[in-house]
mmCIF file of C-alpha atoms and ligand atoms in Angstrom:
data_model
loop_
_atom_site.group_PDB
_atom_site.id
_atom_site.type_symbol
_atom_site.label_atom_id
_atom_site.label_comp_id
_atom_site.label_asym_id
_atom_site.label_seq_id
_atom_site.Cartn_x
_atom_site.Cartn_y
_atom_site.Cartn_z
ATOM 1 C CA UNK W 1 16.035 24.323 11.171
ATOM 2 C CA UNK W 2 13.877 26.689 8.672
ATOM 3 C CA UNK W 3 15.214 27.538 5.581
ATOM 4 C CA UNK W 4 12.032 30.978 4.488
ATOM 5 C CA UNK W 5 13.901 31.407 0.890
ATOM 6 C CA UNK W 6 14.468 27.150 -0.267
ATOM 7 C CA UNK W 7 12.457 26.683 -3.011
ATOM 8 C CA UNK W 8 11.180 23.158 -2.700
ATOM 9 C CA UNK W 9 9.284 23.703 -5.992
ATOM 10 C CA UNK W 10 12.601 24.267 -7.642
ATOM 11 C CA UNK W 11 12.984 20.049 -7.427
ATOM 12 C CA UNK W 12 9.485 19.777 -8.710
ATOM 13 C CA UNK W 13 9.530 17.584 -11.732
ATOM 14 C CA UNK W 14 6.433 19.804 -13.593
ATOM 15 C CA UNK W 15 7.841 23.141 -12.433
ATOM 16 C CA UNK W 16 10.931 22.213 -14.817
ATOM 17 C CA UNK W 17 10.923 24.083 -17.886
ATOM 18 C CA UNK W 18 10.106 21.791 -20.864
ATOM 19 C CA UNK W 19 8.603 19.767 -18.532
ATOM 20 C CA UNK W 20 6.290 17.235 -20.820
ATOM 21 C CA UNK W 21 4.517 14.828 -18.679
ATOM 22 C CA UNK W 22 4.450 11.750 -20.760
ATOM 23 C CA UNK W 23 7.935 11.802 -21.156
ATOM 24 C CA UNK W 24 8.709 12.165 -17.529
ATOM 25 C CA UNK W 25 6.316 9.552 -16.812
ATOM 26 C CA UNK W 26 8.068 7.186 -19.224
ATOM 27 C CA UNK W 27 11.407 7.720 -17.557
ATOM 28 C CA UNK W 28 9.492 7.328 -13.884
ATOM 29 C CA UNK W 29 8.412 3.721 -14.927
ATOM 30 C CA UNK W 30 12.328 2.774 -15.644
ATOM 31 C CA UNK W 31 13.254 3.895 -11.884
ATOM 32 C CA UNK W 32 11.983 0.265 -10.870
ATOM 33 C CA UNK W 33 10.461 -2.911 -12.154
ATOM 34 C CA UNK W 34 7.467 -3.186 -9.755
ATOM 35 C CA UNK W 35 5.271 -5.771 -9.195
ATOM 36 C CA UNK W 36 3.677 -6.092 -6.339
ATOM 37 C CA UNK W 37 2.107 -3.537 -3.901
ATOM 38 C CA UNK W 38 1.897 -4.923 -0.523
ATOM 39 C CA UNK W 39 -0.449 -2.962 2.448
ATOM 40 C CA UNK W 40 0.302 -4.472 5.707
ATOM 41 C CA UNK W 41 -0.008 -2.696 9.664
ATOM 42 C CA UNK W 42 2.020 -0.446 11.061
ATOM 43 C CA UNK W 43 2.769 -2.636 13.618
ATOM 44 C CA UNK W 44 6.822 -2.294 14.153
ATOM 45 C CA UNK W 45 6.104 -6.523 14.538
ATOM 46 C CA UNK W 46 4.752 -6.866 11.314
ATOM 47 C CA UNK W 47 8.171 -5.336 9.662
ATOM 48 C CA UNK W 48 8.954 -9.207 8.312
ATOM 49 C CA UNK W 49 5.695 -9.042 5.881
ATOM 50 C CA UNK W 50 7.505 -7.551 2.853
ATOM 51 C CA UNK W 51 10.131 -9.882 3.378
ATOM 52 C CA UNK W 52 7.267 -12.829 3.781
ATOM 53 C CA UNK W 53 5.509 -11.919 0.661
ATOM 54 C CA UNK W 54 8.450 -11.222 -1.748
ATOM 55 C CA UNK W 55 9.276 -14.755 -0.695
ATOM 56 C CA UNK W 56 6.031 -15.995 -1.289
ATOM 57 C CA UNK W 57 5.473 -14.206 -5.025
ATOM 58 C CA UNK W 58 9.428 -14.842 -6.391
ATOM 59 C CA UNK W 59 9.220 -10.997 -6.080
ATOM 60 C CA UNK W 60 12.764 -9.081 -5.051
ATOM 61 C CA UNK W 61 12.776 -7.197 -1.737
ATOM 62 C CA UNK W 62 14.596 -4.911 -0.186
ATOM 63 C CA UNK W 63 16.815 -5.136 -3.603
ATOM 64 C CA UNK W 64 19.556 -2.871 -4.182
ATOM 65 C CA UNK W 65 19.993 0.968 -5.272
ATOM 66 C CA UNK W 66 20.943 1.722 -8.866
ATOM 67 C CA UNK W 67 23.374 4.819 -8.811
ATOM 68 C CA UNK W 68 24.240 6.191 -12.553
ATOM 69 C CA UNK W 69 27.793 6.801 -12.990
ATOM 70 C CA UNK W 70 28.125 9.999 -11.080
ATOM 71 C CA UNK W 71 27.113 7.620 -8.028
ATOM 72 C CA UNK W 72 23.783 9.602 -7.926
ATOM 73 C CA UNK W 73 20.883 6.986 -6.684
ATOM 74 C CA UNK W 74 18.276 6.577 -9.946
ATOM 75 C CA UNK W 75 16.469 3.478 -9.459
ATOM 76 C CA UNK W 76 15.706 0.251 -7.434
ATOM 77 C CA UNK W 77 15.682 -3.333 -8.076
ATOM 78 C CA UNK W 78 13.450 -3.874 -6.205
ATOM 79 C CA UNK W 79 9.902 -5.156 -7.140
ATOM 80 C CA UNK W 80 8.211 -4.327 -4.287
ATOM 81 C CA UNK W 81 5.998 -1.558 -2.757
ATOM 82 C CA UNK W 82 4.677 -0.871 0.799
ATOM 83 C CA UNK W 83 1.272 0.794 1.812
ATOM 84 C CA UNK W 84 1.825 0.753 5.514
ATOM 85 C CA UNK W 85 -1.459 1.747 7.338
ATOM 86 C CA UNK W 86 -3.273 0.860 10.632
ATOM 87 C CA UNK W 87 -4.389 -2.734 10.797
ATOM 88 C CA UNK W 88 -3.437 -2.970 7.116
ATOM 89 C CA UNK W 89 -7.068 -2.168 6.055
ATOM 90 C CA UNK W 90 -7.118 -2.057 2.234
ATOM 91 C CA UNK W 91 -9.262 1.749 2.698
ATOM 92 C CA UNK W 92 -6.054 3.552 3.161
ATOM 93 C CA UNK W 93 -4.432 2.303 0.339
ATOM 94 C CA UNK W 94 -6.452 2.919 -2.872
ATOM 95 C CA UNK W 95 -4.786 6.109 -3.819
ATOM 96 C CA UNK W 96 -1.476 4.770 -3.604
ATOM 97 C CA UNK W 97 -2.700 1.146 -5.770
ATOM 98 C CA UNK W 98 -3.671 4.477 -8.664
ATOM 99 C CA UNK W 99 -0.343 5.966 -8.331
ATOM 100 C CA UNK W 100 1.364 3.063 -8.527
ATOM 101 C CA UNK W 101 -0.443 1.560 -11.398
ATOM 102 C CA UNK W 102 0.092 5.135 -13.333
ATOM 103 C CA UNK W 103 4.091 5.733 -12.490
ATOM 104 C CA UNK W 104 5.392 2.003 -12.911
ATOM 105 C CA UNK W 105 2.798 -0.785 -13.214
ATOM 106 C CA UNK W 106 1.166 -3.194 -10.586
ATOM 107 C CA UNK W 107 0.671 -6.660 -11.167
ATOM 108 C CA UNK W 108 -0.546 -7.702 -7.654
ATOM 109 C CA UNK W 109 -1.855 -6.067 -4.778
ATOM 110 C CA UNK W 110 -1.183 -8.157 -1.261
ATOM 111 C CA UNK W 111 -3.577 -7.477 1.763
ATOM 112 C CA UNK W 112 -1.784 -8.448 4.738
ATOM 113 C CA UNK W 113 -3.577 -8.757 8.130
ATOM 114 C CA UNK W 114 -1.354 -10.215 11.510
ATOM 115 C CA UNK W 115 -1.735 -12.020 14.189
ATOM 116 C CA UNK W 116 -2.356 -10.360 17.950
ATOM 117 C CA UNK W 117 -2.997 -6.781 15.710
ATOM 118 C CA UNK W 118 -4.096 -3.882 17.657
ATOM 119 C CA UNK W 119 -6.687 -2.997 15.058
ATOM 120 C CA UNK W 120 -8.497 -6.095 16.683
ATOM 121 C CA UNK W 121 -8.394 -4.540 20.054
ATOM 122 C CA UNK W 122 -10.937 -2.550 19.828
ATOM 123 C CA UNK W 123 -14.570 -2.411 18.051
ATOM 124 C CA UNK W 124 -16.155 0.648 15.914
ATOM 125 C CA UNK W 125 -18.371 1.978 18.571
ATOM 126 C CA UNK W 126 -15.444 1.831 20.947
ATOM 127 C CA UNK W 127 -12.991 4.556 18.900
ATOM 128 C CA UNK W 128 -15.615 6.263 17.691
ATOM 129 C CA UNK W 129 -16.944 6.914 21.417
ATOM 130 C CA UNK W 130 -13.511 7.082 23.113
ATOM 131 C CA UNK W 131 -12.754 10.015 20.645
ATOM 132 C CA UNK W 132 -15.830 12.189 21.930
ATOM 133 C CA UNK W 133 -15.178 12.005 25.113
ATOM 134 C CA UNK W 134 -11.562 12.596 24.783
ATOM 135 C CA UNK W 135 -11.274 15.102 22.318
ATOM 136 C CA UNK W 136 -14.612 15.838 21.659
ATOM 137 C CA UNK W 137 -15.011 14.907 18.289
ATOM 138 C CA UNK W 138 -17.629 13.506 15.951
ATOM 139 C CA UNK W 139 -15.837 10.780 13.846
ATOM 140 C CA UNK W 140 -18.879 8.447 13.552
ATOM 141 C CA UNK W 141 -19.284 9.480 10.056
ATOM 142 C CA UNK W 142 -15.696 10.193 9.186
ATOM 143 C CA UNK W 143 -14.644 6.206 7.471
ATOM 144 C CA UNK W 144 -16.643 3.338 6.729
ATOM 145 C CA UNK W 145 -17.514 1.292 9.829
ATOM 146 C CA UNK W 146 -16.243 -1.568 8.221
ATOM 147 C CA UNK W 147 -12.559 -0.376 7.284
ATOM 148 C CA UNK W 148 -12.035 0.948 11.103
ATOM 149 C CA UNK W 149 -10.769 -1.980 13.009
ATOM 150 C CA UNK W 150 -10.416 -5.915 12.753
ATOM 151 C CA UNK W 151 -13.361 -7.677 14.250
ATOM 152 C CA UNK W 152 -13.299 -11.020 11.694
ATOM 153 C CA UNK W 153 -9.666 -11.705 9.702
ATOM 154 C CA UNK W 154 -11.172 -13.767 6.922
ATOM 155 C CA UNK W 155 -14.444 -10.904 6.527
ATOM 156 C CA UNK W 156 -11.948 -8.236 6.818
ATOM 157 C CA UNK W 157 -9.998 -9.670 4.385
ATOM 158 C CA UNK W 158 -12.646 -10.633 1.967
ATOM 159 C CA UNK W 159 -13.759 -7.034 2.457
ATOM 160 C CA UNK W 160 -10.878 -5.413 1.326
ATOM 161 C CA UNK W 161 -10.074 -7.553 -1.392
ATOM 162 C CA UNK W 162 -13.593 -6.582 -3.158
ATOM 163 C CA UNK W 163 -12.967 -2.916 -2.131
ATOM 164 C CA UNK W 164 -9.844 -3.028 -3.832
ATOM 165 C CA UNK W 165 -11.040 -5.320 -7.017
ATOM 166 C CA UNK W 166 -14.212 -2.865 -7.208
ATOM 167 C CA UNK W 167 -12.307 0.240 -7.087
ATOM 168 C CA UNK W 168 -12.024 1.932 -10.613
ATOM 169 C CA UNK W 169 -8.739 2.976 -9.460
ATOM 170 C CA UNK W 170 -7.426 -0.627 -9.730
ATOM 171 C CA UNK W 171 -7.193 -2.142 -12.793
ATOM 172 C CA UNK W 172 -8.844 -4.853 -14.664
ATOM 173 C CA UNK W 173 -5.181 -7.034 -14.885
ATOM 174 C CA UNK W 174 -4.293 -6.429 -11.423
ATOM 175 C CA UNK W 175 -4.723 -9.576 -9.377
ATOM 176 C CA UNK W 176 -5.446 -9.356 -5.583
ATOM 177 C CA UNK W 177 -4.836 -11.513 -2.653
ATOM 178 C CA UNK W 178 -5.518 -11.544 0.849
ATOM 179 C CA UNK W 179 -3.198 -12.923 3.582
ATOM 180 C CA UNK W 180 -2.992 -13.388 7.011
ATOM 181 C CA UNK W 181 0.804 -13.326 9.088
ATOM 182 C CA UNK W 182 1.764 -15.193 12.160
ATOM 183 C CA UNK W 183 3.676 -12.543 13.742
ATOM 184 C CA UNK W 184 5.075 -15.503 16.191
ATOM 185 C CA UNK W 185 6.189 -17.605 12.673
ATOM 186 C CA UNK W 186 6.400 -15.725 10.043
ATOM 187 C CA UNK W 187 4.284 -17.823 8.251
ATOM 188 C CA UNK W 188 1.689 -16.214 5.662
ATOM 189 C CA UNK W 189 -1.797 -18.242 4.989
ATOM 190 C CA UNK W 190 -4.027 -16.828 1.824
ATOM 191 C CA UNK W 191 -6.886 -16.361 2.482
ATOM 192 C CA UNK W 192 -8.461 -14.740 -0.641
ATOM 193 C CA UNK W 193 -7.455 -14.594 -4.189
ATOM 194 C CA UNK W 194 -9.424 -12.716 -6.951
ATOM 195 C CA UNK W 195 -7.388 -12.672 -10.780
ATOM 196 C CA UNK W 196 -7.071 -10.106 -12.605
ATOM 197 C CA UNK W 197 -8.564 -10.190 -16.151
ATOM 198 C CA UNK W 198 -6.194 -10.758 -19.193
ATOM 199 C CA UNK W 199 -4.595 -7.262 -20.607
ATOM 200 C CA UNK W 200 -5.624 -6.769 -24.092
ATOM 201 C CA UNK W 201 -2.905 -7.079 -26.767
ATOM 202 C CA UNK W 202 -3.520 -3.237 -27.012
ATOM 203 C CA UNK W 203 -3.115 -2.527 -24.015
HETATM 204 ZN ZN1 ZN R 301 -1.434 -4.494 13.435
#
């Protein structure tokens, strides 16, 4: 259905009048107590990993919805965030670690590769040559070779735990660990752990 004359932008937060961004930002970080940002596959098999890693960190997950007392839904306790992207490659993610950070705090990030994951059915020079001959498109160029599939779980791992520690949208604090799921046991192995730095009393 089409609805020409709703005004989405009349829901927008900085189309409000009055609107002052630090003070809508400090009432954004109350919606929930995060923690931890997770980035695992799309995989519809992989759909235990939140579960797995909440476990794993004494984080809370799915948690429940806080409704103010006109029932209207303003919060979560949970501590948890998913990033959920092809193969779980960390690439896709770094916006998302910023936003996070900047509306309600991370403490960790969690890289979570499975077991039997498409990403490691195929190589670089296989997508990148299926696409132009299917659809006749250049996409050799279009994302780092090394972010496009799985060839290696502990390099790919390794690889996007420095991409995410060396982005200057992560910061400093943040720790970030790198896991691998048996989509058969539910079981999570680490793989890679890199500590964040103390936070400065002032910050
Ligand atoms: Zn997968």
């Amino acid at each position: 259905m089409t609805s020409p004359n709703y005004d989405f932008n009349a829901h927008a937060f900085s189309a409000q009048p009055g609107y002052d961004e630090a003070t809508v930002r400090k009432e954004f970080a109350k919606l929930m107590p995060l923690r931890t940002v997770i980035i695992y596959c799309f995989d519809p098999r992989a759909a235990g990993i939140p579960e797995a890693v909440a476990k794993e960190f004494g984080d809370v997950y799915p948690g429940e919805v806080v409704t103010d007392a006109d029932g209207n839904g303003i919060g979560t306790t949970t501590t948890v965030l998913n990033v959920v992207v092809a193969g779980g490659r960390a690439m896709d993610a770094l916006r998302s670690i910023t936003v996070a950070q900047h509306l309600l705090g991370v403490e960790n990030v969690v890289v979570v590769h499975h077991t039997h994951c498409g990403a490691s059915s195929y190589t670089a020079d296989g997508i990148i040559a299926a696409f132009k001959h299917e659809h006749g498109r250049d996409i050799s160029d279009l994302y780092p070779r090394e972010s496009v599939c799985i060839t290696d779980y502990a390099a790919s791992l390794e690889h996007d735990t420095r991409l995410i520690r060396t982005s200057p949208g992560t910061p400093a604090h943040v720790n970030v660990y790198g896991y691998v799921y048996d989509i058969e046991t539910g079981e999570l192995t680490r793989v890679t752990a890199d500590l964040g730095t103390a936070r400065s009393s002032a910050a």
